[in-house]
Amino acid sequence: MKRFATRCVLLAAACLFSCTEKHEGIRIAAPDDFCGVLAYYLVQHKELVNAAPAGEIFPLVDCCSTTTEWAMSADRIDAAWLCPDAAQNLLKKDDRFIIIGSALVNSQVLVIRKDGNPKRIAYSHKREYQRAFIQKRFGMDCETIPVMPTVLPHVYEQGNVDGVVVDILKGMTLKGKLLRLAGDGTDVVTYVLVVSKRFSRSASFPRFSAALQDSIANLNDIGTLTKVLDEQKKLTAAEVKQIAALSIRFVPPQLHGKR
């Protein structure tokens, strides 16, 4: 499993750095999970001027990894969807980027075994907001274990932990009870949109923003979402209803501060 995770990281790095220095399109990076559904819909269904083709959406195996930091700092990416912790860490190290705003809520879910209260829960390493919600919900006696995102399902299936925090698409493949991360019904921001300041001042940015807003409105319609998830992930209408029941939805980002 560790070898598989390493290969995934190397593959992502190859994709991220194989592009030429000069690029005519909008360079988008997105995780290959529920958030990635928005990125692919945006490129495939919206006629963006100078948009990079769908094959040039750079995959983020782990947005908290050094591979992602390298790609962003190397000025290879115009816009990326990152978890809140990764976004804040990036801005601390590189002031060429800004957070446009929240992009997706509640897509990281808890999967726990149905027998009793969990004593050990694994979460994605470096995503401290997940650890905080676990402790808030189950108390400090519940052990929180940081794990590489790619091996979380394996850790759970092997019985090493009582629960995991994973993306909804992975969570639906695991046996157990699916729960929202926040037990009190609070929306949890799971991804934010980060763009380079250079891109935010470019002529392409208003067109990108308009297409993004339209894409979000479309995907928040359960009929459209059902069709898209059938095309992309082969999910059934019943599974899409389960996603909607967990209040997982895309959020139109609002510009924070000056560009």
Coordinates of N, CA and C in Angstrom, one line a residue, residues 59-217:
P59 N -3.9 16.5 -11.3 CA -4.5 15.8 -10.1 C -3.7 16.1 -8.9
L60 N -4.4 16.3 -7.8 CA -3.8 16.5 -6.5 C -4.1 15.3 -5.6
V61 N -3.1 14.4 -5.5 CA -3.3 13.2 -4.7 C -3.5 13.6 -3.2
D62 N -2.7 14.6 -2.8 CA -2.8 15.0 -1.4 C -2.5 16.5 -1.4
C63 N -3.5 17.4 -1.2 CA -3.2 18.8 -1.3 C -2.3 19.3 -0.2
C64 N -2.1 18.5 0.9 CA -1.2 18.9 1.9 C 0.3 18.5 1.7
S65 N 0.5 17.8 0.6 CA 1.8 17.3 0.3 C 2.8 18.3 -0.2
T66 N 4.1 18.0 -0.1 CA 5.1 18.9 -0.7 C 5.0 19.0 -2.2
T67 N 4.5 18.0 -2.8 CA 4.3 18.0 -4.3 C 3.4 19.1 -4.7
T68 N 2.3 19.3 -4.0 CA 1.4 20.4 -4.3 C 2.0 21.7 -4.0
E69 N 2.8 21.8 -2.9 CA 3.4 23.1 -2.6 C 4.4 23.5 -3.7
W70 N 5.2 22.5 -4.2 CA 6.1 22.7 -5.3 C 5.4 23.2 -6.5
A71 N 4.3 22.6 -6.9 CA 3.6 23.0 -8.1 C 3.1 24.4 -8.0
M72 N 2.5 24.7 -6.8 CA 2.0 26.1 -6.7 C 3.1 27.1 -6.7
S73 N 4.2 26.9 -6.0 CA 5.3 27.8 -5.9 C 6.1 28.0 -7.2
A74 N 6.0 26.9 -8.0 CA 6.7 27.0 -9.3 C 5.9 27.7 -10.4
D75 N 4.8 28.3 -10.0 CA 3.9 29.1 -10.9 C 3.4 28.3 -12.0
R76 N 3.1 27.0 -11.7 CA 2.5 26.1 -12.7 C 1.0 26.1 -12.7
I77 N 0.4 26.6 -11.6 CA -1.1 26.5 -11.4 C -1.7 27.9 -11.3
D78 N -2.8 28.1 -12.0 CA -3.5 29.4 -11.8 C -4.6 29.3 -10.7
A79 N -5.3 28.2 -10.6 CA -6.3 28.0 -9.6 C -6.3 26.6 -9.1
A80 N -6.5 26.5 -7.8 CA -6.5 25.1 -7.2 C -7.5 25.1 -6.1
W81 N -8.1 23.9 -5.9 CA -8.9 23.6 -4.7 C -8.1 22.9 -3.7
L82 N -7.9 23.5 -2.5 CA -7.2 23.0 -1.4 C -8.0 22.9 -0.2
C83 N -7.6 22.0 0.7 CA -8.3 22.0 2.0 C -7.9 23.3 2.8
P84 N -8.6 23.7 3.8 CA -8.3 25.0 4.5 C -6.9 25.0 5.1
D85 N -6.5 23.9 5.7 CA -5.1 23.9 6.3 C -4.1 24.1 5.2
A86 N -4.2 23.4 4.1 CA -3.2 23.5 3.0 C -3.2 24.9 2.4
A87 N -4.3 25.5 2.3 CA -4.4 26.8 1.7 C -3.7 27.9 2.7
Q88 N -4.0 27.8 4.0 CA -3.4 28.7 4.9 C -1.9 28.5 5.0
N89 N -1.4 27.3 4.9 CA 0.0 27.0 4.9 C 0.7 27.6 3.7
L90 N 0.0 27.5 2.5 CA 0.6 28.0 1.3 C 0.7 29.5 1.4
L91 N -0.3 30.2 1.9 CA -0.3 31.6 2.0 C 0.8 32.1 2.9
K92 N 1.1 31.4 3.9 CA 2.1 31.7 4.9 C 3.5 31.7 4.2
K93 N 3.7 30.8 3.3 CA 5.0 30.6 2.6 C 5.1 31.4 1.3
D94 N 4.0 31.7 0.7 CA 4.0 32.3 -0.6 C 2.9 33.4 -0.8
D95 N 3.3 34.6 -0.8 CA 2.3 35.7 -0.8 C 1.8 36.0 -2.2
R96 N 2.1 35.2 -3.2 CA 1.6 35.4 -4.6 C 0.2 34.8 -4.8
F97 N -0.3 34.2 -3.7 CA -1.6 33.6 -3.8 C -2.6 34.2 -2.9
I98 N -3.9 34.1 -3.2 CA -5.0 34.5 -2.3 C -6.1 33.4 -2.3
I99 N -6.8 33.4 -1.2 CA -8.0 32.5 -1.0 C -9.2 33.3 -1.5
I100 N -9.8 32.8 -2.5 CA -11.0 33.4 -3.0 C -12.2 33.2 -2.1
G101 N -12.3 32.0 -1.5 CA -13.4 31.8 -0.6 C -13.7 30.3 -0.5
S102 N -14.6 29.9 0.3 CA -15.0 28.5 0.5 C -15.6 28.0 -0.9
A103 N -15.3 26.7 -1.1 CA -15.8 26.1 -2.4 C -16.7 24.9 -2.2
L104 N -16.5 24.2 -1.1 CA -17.2 22.9 -0.9 C -17.4 22.7 0.6
V105 N -18.5 22.3 1.1 CA -18.8 22.0 2.5 C -19.2 20.6 2.7
N106 N -18.8 20.0 3.8 CA -19.3 18.7 4.3 C -18.9 17.5 3.5
S107 N -17.9 17.6 2.6 CA -17.6 16.5 1.7 C -16.7 15.5 2.4
Q108 N -16.1 15.9 3.5 CA -15.3 14.9 4.3 C -16.3 14.4 5.4
V109 N -16.4 13.1 5.4 CA -17.4 12.5 6.3 C -16.7 11.5 7.3
L110 N -17.4 11.2 8.3 CA -17.0 10.1 9.3 C -17.6 8.8 8.9
V111 N -16.8 7.8 8.8 CA -17.3 6.4 8.7 C -16.9 5.7 10.0
I112 N -17.9 5.2 10.7 CA -17.6 4.5 12.0 C -18.3 3.2 12.0
R113 N -17.7 2.2 12.7 CA -18.4 0.9 12.9 C -19.6 1.1 13.7
K114 N -20.6 0.2 13.4 CA -21.9 0.4 14.0 C -22.0 0.0 15.5
D115 N -20.9 -0.6 16.0 CA -21.0 -1.1 17.4 C -20.3 -0.2 18.3
G116 N -21.0 0.6 19.0 CA -20.5 1.5 20.1 C -19.8 2.7 19.7
N117 N -19.2 3.4 20.6 CA -18.5 4.7 20.4 C -17.1 4.4 19.9
P118 N -16.6 5.1 18.9 CA -15.2 4.9 18.5 C -14.2 5.4 19.5
K119 N -13.1 4.6 19.6 CA -12.0 4.9 20.5 C -10.8 5.4 19.7
R120 N -10.7 5.0 18.5 CA -9.6 5.4 17.6 C -10.1 5.8 16.2
I121 N -9.8 7.0 15.8 CA -10.3 7.5 14.5 C -9.1 8.1 13.8
A122 N -8.9 7.6 12.5 CA -7.9 8.1 11.7 C -8.4 9.2 10.8
Y123 N -7.5 10.2 10.5 CA -7.9 11.3 9.6 C -6.7 11.7 8.7
S124 N -6.9 12.5 7.8 CA -5.8 12.9 6.8 C -4.7 13.7 7.5
H125 N -3.5 13.3 7.4 CA -2.4 14.0 8.1 C -2.4 15.5 7.6
K126 N -2.0 16.3 8.5 CA -1.9 17.8 8.3 C -3.2 18.5 8.2
R127 N -4.3 17.8 8.3 CA -5.6 18.4 8.2 C -6.1 18.6 9.7
E128 N -5.6 19.6 10.3 CA -5.9 19.7 11.8 C -7.3 20.0 12.1
Y129 N -8.0 20.6 11.1 CA -9.5 20.9 11.4 C -10.2 19.6 11.6
Q130 N -9.8 18.5 10.9 CA -10.5 17.2 11.1 C -10.3 16.7 12.5
R131 N -9.0 16.8 13.0 CA -8.7 16.3 14.3 C -9.6 17.1 15.3
A132 N -9.7 18.4 15.1 CA -10.4 19.3 16.1 C -11.9 18.9 16.1
F133 N -12.5 18.6 15.0 CA -13.9 18.1 14.9 C -14.1 16.8 15.6
I134 N -13.1 15.9 15.4 CA -13.2 14.6 16.0 C -13.2 14.7 17.5
Q135 N -12.3 15.5 18.1 CA -12.2 15.7 19.5 C -13.4 16.4 20.1
K136 N -13.9 17.3 19.3 CA -15.1 18.1 19.8 C -16.3 17.1 19.9
R137 N -16.4 16.2 18.9 CA -17.6 15.3 18.9 C -17.5 14.1 19.8
F138 N -16.3 13.5 19.9 CA -16.1 12.3 20.7 C -15.3 12.5 22.0
G139 N -14.8 13.7 22.2 CA -14.0 13.9 23.4 C -12.5 13.6 23.3
M140 N -11.8 14.1 24.2 CA -10.3 14.0 24.2 C -9.9 12.5 24.4
D141 N -10.7 11.7 24.9 CA -10.4 10.3 25.2 C -10.3 9.5 23.9
C142 N -10.9 10.0 22.8 CA -10.9 9.3 21.5 C -9.6 9.7 20.8
E143 N -8.8 8.6 20.6 CA -7.5 8.8 20.0 C -7.6 9.2 18.5
T144 N -6.9 10.3 18.1 CA -6.9 10.7 16.7 C -5.5 10.4 16.1
I145 N -5.6 9.7 14.9 CA -4.4 9.2 14.3 C -4.2 9.8 12.9
P146 N -3.2 10.6 12.7 CA -3.0 11.1 11.3 C -2.4 10.1 10.4
V147 N -3.0 10.0 9.2 CA -2.6 9.0 8.2 C -2.6 9.6 6.8
M148 N -1.8 9.1 5.9 CA -1.8 9.5 4.5 C -3.2 9.3 4.0
P149 N -3.8 10.2 3.2 CA -5.1 10.1 2.7 C -5.3 8.8 1.9
T150 N -4.3 8.4 1.1 CA -4.5 7.3 0.2 C -4.6 5.9 1.0
V151 N -4.2 5.9 2.2 CA -4.2 4.6 2.9 C -5.3 4.6 4.0
L152 N -6.1 5.6 4.1 CA -7.2 5.7 5.1 C -8.2 4.5 5.0
P153 N -8.7 4.2 3.8 CA -9.6 3.1 3.7 C -9.0 1.8 4.1
H154 N -7.7 1.6 3.7 CA -7.0 0.3 4.1 C -6.9 0.2 5.6
V155 N -6.6 1.3 6.3 CA -6.4 1.3 7.7 C -7.7 0.9 8.4
Y156 N -8.8 1.4 7.9 CA -10.2 1.1 8.4 C -10.6 -0.3 8.1
E157 N -10.4 -0.8 6.9 CA -10.8 -2.1 6.5 C -10.0 -3.2 7.3
Q158 N -8.8 -2.9 7.6 CA -7.9 -3.8 8.4 C -8.3 -3.9 9.9
G159 N -9.2 -3.0 10.3 CA -9.6 -3.0 11.7 C -8.6 -2.3 12.6
N160 N -7.7 -1.5 12.1 CA -6.8 -0.8 13.0 C -7.4 0.4 13.7
V161 N -8.5 0.9 13.2 CA -9.2 2.0 13.8 C -10.7 1.7 13.8
D162 N -11.4 2.5 14.6 CA -12.9 2.3 14.7 C -13.6 3.2 13.7
G163 N -12.9 4.2 13.2 CA -13.5 5.1 12.3 C -12.4 5.9 11.5
V164 N -12.9 6.5 10.4 CA -12.0 7.3 9.6 C -12.8 8.5 9.1
V165 N -12.0 9.6 8.8 CA -12.5 10.7 8.1 C -12.0 10.7 6.6
V166 N -13.0 10.5 5.7 CA -12.6 10.4 4.3 C -13.6 11.2 3.4
D167 N -13.2 11.3 2.2 CA -14.1 11.9 1.2 C -15.3 11.1 1.0
I168 N -16.4 11.7 0.7 CA -17.7 11.0 0.6 C -17.6 9.8 -0.4
L169 N -16.9 10.1 -1.5 CA -16.9 9.0 -2.5 C -16.1 7.8 -2.0
K170 N -15.1 8.0 -1.2 CA -14.5 6.8 -0.6 C -15.3 6.2 0.6
G171 N -16.0 7.1 1.3 CA -16.8 6.7 2.4 C -17.9 5.8 2.0
M172 N -18.5 6.0 0.8 CA -19.6 5.2 0.4 C -19.2 3.8 0.0
T173 N -17.9 3.5 -0.1 CA -17.4 2.2 -0.5 C -17.0 1.4 0.8
L174 N -17.1 2.0 1.9 CA -16.7 1.3 3.2 C -17.9 0.9 4.0
K175 N -17.8 -0.2 4.7 CA -18.9 -0.7 5.5 C -18.9 0.0 6.8
G176 N -20.0 0.6 7.2 CA -20.1 1.3 8.4 C -21.2 2.4 8.3
K177 N -21.2 3.2 9.3 CA -22.2 4.3 9.4 C -21.6 5.6 8.9
L178 N -22.3 6.2 7.9 CA -21.8 7.5 7.4 C -22.4 8.7 8.2
L179 N -21.5 9.5 8.7 CA -22.0 10.7 9.5 C -21.3 12.0 9.0
R180 N -22.0 13.1 9.3 CA -21.4 14.4 9.0 C -20.2 14.6 10.0
L181 N -19.2 15.3 9.6 CA -18.1 15.5 10.5 C -18.4 16.3 11.7
A182 N -19.3 17.3 11.6 CA -19.7 18.1 12.7 C -21.1 17.5 13.2
G183 N -21.1 17.1 14.5 CA -22.2 16.4 15.0 C -23.4 17.4 15.3
D184 N -23.1 18.7 15.3 CA -24.2 19.7 15.7 C -24.8 20.3 14.4
G185 N -24.6 19.7 13.3 CA -25.2 20.3 12.0 C -24.5 21.5 11.4
T186 N -23.3 21.8 12.0 CA -22.6 23.0 11.5 C -21.9 22.6 10.1
D187 N -22.0 23.5 9.2 CA -21.3 23.2 7.9 C -19.8 23.3 8.1
V188 N -19.1 22.3 7.6 CA -17.6 22.2 7.7 C -17.0 22.5 6.3
V189 N -16.3 23.6 6.2 CA -15.6 23.9 4.9 C -14.5 22.9 4.7
T190 N -14.7 22.1 3.6 CA -13.7 21.1 3.3 C -12.7 21.5 2.2
Y191 N -13.1 22.4 1.3 CA -12.2 22.9 0.3 C -12.4 24.4 0.1
V192 N -11.3 25.1 -0.2 CA -11.4 26.5 -0.6 C -10.7 26.7 -1.9
L193 N -11.1 27.8 -2.6 CA -10.5 28.0 -3.9 C -9.3 29.0 -3.7
V194 N -8.1 28.6 -4.2 CA -6.9 29.4 -4.2 C -6.5 29.8 -5.6
V195 N -6.2 31.1 -5.8 CA -5.7 31.5 -7.1 C -4.5 32.3 -7.0
S196 N -3.7 32.4 -8.0 CA -2.6 33.3 -8.0 C -3.0 34.7 -8.2
K197 N -2.3 35.7 -7.6 CA -2.7 37.1 -7.7 C -2.6 37.5 -9.2
R198 N -1.6 36.9 -9.9 CA -1.4 37.3 -11.3 C -2.7 36.9 -12.1
F199 N -3.2 35.7 -11.8 CA -4.4 35.2 -12.5 C -5.6 36.0 -12.1
S200 N -5.7 36.4 -10.9 CA -6.9 37.2 -10.4 C -6.9 38.5 -11.1
R201 N -5.8 39.0 -11.6 CA -5.8 40.3 -12.2 C -5.8 40.2 -13.8
S202 N -5.9 39.0 -14.3 CA -5.8 38.8 -15.7 C -7.2 39.0 -16.3
A203 N -7.2 39.1 -17.7 CA -8.5 39.2 -18.4 C -9.3 37.9 -18.4
S204 N -8.6 36.8 -18.1 CA -9.3 35.5 -18.1 C -10.1 35.3 -16.8
F205 N -9.8 36.0 -15.7 CA -10.4 35.7 -14.4 C -11.9 36.0 -14.3
P206 N -12.4 37.1 -14.9 CA -13.8 37.3 -14.8 C -14.6 36.2 -15.5
R207 N -14.1 35.7 -16.7 CA -14.8 34.7 -17.4 C -14.7 33.4 -16.6
F208 N -13.6 33.1 -16.0 CA -13.4 31.9 -15.1 C -14.4 32.0 -13.9
S209 N -14.5 33.2 -13.3 CA -15.4 33.3 -12.2 C -16.9 33.1 -12.5
A210 N -17.3 33.7 -13.7 CA -18.6 33.5 -14.1 C -19.0 32.1 -14.4
A211 N -18.0 31.4 -15.1 CA -18.3 30.0 -15.4 C -18.3 29.1 -14.2
L212 N -17.5 29.5 -13.2 CA -17.4 28.8 -11.9 C -18.8 28.9 -11.2
Q213 N -19.3 30.2 -11.1 CA -20.5 30.4 -10.4 C -21.7 29.6 -11.1
D214 N -21.7 29.6 -12.4 CA -22.7 28.9 -13.1 C -22.6 27.4 -12.9
S215 N -21.4 26.9 -12.9 CA -21.2 25.5 -12.7 C -21.6 25.0 -11.3
I216 N -21.4 25.9 -10.3 CA -21.8 25.6 -8.9 C -23.3 25.5 -8.8
A217 N -24.0 26.5 -9.4 CA -25.4 26.5 -9.4 C -26.0 25.3 -10.1

